[in-house]
PDB file of C-alpha atoms in Angstrom:
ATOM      1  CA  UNK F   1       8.271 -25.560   0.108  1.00 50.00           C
ATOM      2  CA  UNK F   2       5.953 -22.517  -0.846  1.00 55.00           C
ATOM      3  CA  UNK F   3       2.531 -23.103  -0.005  1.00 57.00           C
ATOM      4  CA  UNK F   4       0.143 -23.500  -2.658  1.00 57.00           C
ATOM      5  CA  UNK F   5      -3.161 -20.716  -2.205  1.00 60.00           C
ATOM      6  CA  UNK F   6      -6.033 -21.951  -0.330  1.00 64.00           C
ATOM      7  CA  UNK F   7      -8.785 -23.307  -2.611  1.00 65.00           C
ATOM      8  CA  UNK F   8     -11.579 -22.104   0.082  1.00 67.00           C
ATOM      9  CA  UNK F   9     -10.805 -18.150  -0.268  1.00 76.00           C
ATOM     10  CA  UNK F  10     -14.545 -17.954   1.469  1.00 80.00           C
ATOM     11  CA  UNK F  11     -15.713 -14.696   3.838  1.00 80.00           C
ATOM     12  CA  UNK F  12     -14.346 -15.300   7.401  1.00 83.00           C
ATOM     13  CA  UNK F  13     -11.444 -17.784   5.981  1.00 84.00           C
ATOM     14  CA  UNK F  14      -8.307 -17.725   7.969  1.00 86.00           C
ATOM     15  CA  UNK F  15      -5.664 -17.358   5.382  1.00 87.00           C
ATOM     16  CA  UNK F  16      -1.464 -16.663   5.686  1.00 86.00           C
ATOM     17  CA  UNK F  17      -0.325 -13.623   3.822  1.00 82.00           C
ATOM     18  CA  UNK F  18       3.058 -15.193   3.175  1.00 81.00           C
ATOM     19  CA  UNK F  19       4.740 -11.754   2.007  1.00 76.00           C
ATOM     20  CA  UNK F  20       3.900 -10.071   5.181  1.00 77.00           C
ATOM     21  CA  UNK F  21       4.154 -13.340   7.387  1.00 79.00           C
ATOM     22  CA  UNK F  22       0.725 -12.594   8.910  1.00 82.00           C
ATOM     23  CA  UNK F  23      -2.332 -14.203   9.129  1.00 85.00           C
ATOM     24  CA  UNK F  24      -5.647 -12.731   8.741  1.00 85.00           C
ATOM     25  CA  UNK F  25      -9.540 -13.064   7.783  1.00 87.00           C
ATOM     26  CA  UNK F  26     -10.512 -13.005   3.972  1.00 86.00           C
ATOM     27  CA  UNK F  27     -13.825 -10.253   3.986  1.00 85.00           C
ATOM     28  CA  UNK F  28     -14.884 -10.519   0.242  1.00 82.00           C
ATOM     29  CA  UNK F  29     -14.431 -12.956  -2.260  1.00 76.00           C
ATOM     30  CA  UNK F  30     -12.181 -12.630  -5.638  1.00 76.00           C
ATOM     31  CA  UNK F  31     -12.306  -8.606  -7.639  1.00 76.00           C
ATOM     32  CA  UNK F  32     -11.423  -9.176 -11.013  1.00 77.00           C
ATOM     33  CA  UNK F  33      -7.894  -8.611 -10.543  1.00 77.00           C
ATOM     34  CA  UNK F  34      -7.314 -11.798  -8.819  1.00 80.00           C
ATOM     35  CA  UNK F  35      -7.452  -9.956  -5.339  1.00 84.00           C
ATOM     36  CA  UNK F  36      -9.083 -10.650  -2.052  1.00 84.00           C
ATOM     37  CA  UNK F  37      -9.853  -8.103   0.963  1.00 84.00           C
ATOM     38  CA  UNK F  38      -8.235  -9.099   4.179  1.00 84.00           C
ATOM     39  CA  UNK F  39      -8.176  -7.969   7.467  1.00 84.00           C
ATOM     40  CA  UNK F  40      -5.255  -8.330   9.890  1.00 81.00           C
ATOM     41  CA  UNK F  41      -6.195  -6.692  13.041  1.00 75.00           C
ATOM     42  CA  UNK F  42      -8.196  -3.390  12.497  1.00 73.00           C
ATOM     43  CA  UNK F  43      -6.421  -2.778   8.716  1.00 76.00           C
ATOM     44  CA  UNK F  44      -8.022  -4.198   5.501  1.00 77.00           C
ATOM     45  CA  UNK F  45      -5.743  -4.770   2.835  1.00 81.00           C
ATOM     46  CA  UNK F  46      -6.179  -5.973  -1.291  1.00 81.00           C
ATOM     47  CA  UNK F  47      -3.493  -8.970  -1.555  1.00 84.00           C
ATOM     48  CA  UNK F  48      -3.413 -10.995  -4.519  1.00 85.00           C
ATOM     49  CA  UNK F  49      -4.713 -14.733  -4.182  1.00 86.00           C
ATOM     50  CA  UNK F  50      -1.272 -15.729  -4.612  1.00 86.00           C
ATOM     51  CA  UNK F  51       0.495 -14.462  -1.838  1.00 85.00           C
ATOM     52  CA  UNK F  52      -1.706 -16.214   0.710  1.00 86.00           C
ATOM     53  CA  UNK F  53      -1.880 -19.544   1.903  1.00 85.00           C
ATOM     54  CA  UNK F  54      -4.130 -21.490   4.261  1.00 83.00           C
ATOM     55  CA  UNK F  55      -3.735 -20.142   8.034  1.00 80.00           C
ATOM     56  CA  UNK F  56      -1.597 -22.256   9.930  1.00 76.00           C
ATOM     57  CA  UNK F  57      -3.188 -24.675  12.435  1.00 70.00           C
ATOM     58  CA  UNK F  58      -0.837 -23.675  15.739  1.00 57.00           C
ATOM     59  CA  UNK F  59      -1.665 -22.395  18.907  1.00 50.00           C
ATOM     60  CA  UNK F  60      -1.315 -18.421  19.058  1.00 51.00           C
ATOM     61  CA  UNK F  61       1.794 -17.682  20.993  1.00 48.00           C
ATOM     62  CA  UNK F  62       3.389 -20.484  19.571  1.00 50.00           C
ATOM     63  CA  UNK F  63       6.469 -19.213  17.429  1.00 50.00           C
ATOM     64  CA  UNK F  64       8.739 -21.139  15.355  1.00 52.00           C
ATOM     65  CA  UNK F  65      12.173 -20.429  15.342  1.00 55.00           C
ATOM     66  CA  UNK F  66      13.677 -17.172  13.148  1.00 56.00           C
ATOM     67  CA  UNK F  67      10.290 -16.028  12.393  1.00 56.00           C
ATOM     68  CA  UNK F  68       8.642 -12.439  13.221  1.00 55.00           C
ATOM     69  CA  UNK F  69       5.633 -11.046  14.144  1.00 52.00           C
ATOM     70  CA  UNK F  70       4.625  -7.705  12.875  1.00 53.00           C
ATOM     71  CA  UNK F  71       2.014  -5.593  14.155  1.00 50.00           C
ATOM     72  CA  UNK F  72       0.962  -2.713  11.632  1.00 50.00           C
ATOM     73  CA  UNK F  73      -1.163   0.261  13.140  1.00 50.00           C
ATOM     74  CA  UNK F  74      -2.386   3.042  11.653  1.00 49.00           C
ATOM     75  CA  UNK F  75      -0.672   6.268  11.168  1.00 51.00           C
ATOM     76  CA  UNK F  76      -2.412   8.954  12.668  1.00 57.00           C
ATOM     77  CA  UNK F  77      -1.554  12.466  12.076  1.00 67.00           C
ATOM     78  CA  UNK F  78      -0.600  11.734   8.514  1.00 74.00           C
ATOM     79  CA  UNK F  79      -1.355  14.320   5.876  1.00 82.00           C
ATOM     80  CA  UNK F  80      -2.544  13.335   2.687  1.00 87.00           C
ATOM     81  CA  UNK F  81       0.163  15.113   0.812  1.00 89.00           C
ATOM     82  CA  UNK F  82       3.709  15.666   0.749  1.00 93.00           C
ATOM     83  CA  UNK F  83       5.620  19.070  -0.240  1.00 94.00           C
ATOM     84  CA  UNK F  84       9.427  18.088  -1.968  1.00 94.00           C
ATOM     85  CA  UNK F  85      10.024  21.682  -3.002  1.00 92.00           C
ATOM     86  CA  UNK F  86      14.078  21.736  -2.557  1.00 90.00           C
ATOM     87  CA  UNK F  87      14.425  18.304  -2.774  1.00 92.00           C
ATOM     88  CA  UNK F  88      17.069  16.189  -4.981  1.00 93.00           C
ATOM     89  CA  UNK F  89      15.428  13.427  -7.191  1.00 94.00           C
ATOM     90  CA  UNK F  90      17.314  10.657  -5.014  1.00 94.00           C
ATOM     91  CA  UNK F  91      15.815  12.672  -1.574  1.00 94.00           C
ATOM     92  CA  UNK F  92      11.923  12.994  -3.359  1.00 94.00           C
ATOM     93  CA  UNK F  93      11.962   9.228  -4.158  1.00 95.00           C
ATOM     94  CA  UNK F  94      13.204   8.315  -0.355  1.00 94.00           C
ATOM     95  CA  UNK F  95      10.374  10.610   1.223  1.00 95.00           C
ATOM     96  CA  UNK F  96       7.567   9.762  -1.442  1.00 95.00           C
ATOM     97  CA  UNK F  97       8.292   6.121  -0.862  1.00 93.00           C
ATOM     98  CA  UNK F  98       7.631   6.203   2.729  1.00 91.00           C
ATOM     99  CA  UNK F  99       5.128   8.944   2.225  1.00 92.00           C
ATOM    100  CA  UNK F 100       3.159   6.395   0.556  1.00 93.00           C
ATOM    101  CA  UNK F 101       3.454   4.111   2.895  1.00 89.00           C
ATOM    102  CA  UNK F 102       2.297   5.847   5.743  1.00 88.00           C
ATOM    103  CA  UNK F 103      -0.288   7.460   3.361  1.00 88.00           C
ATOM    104  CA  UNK F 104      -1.429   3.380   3.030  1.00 88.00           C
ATOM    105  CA  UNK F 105      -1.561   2.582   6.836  1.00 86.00           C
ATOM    106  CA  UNK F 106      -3.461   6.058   7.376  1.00 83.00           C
ATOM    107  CA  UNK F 107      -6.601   4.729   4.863  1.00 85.00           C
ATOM    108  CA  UNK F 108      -5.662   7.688   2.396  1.00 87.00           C
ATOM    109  CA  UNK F 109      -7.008   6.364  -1.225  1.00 89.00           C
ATOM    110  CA  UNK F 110      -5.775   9.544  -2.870  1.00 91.00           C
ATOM    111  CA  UNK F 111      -2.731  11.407  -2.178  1.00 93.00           C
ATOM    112  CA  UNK F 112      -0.848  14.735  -3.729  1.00 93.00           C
ATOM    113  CA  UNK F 113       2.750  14.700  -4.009  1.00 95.00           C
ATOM    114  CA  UNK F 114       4.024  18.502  -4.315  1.00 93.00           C
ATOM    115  CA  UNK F 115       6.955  18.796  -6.438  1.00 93.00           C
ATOM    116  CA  UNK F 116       7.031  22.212  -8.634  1.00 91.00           C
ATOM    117  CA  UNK F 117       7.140  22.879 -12.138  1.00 90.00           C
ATOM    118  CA  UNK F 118      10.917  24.180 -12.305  1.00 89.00           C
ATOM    119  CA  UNK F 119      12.433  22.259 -14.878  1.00 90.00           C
ATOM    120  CA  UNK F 120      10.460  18.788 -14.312  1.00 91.00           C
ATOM    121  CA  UNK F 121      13.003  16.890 -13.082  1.00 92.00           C
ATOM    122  CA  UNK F 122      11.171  16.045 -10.163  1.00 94.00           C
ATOM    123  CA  UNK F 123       7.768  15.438 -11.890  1.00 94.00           C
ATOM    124  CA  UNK F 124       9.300  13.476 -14.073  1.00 95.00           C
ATOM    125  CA  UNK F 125      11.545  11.294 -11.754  1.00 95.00           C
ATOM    126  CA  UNK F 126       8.685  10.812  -9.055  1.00 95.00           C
ATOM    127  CA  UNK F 127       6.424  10.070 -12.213  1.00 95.00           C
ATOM    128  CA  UNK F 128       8.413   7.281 -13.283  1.00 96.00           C
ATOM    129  CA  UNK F 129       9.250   5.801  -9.380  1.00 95.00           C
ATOM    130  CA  UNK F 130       5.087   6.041  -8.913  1.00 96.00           C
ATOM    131  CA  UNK F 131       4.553   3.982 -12.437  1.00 95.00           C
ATOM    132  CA  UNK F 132       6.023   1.055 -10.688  1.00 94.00           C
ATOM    133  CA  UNK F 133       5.201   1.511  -7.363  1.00 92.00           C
ATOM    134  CA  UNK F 134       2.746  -1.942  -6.724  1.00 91.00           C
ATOM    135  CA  UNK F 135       0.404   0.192  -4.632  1.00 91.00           C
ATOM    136  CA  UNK F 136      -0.373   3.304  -6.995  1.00 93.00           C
ATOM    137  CA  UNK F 137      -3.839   2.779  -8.706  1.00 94.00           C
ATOM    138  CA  UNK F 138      -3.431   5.505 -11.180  1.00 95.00           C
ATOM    139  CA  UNK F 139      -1.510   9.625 -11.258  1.00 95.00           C
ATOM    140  CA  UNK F 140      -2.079  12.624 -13.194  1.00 94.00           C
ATOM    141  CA  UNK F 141      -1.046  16.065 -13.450  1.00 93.00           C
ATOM    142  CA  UNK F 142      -2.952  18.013 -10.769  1.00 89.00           C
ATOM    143  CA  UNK F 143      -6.007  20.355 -11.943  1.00 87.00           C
ATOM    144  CA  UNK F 144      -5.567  24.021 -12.385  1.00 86.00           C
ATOM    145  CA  UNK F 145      -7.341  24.635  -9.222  1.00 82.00           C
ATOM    146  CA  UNK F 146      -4.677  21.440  -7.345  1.00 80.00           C
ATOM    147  CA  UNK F 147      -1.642  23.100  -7.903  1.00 83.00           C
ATOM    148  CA  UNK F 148      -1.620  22.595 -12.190  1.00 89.00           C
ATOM    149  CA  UNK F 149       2.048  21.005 -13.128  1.00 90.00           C
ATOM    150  CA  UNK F 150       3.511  21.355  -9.525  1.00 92.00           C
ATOM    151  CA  UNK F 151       1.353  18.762  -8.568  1.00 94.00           C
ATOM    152  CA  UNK F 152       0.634  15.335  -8.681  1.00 95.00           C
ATOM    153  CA  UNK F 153      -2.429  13.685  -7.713  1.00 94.00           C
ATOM    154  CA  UNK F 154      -1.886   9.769  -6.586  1.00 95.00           C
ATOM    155  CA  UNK F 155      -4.609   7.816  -6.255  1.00 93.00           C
ATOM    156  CA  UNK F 156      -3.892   4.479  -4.554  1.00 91.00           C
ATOM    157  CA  UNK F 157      -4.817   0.876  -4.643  1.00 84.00           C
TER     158      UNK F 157
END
């Protein structure tokens, strides 16, 4: 049975993020959007009130059967953009996909994605894989002075 989301969503709540099977500590209250800032560990993440659930009451190294732990750290050494000159649509979407997510777990908010002007394949593929990407805030076109239509300027959520 899916757990229902904890009525108390209070600072310094202990709270199950059930999509990432984690618990951690809720930091602010409600945005407007319906999310609330957690931290697991030393990360802070925006997860929508209904994909947590009310910690469970167990002892720590207490595991039930099947389940897993994960442990997310930061990525260190991660640039905030990526360069797909070369690449093949399928290829760009691959690398921009876990570009992002390292991009996430490095505390980037705004990333560039480098993909040419050529014949806008690329833009236009990596434009449409980034409009329904859950973590992408908002894109445009770069600036004339960011690299103009070769560019892409990502920021995220």
């Amino acid at each position: 049975p899916e757990a229902p989301p904890p009525a108390d969503l209070h600072r310094g709540a202990e709270v199950l993020w059930k999509k990432q099977n984690t618990t951690g500590t809720v930091v602010s209250e409600n945005d407007e959007n319906g999310k609330v800032l957690i931290q697991v560990k030393q990360l802070k993440f925006w997860v929508p009130v209904e994909e947590l659930a009310a910690a469970p009451k167990s002892r720590p190294e207490k595991r039930l059967a099947g389940s897993v732990s994960v442990q997310a750290e930061t990525k260190s050494g991660v640039l905030p953009e990526i360069n797909l000159l070369g690449q093949t649509l399928e290829e760009a979407v691959s690398k921009v996909d876990k570009f992002l997510d390292d991009a996430l777990l490095a505390g980037w908010s705004q990333v560039r994605i480098i993909h040419g002007k050529g014949t806008g394949v690329l833009r236009k593929g990596i434009a449409d894989f980034l409009d329904k990407h859950p973590r992408v805030k908002s894109k445009k076109i770069g600036a004339w002075n960011e690299g103009d239509l070769g560019v892409t300027v990502v920021e995220l959520d």
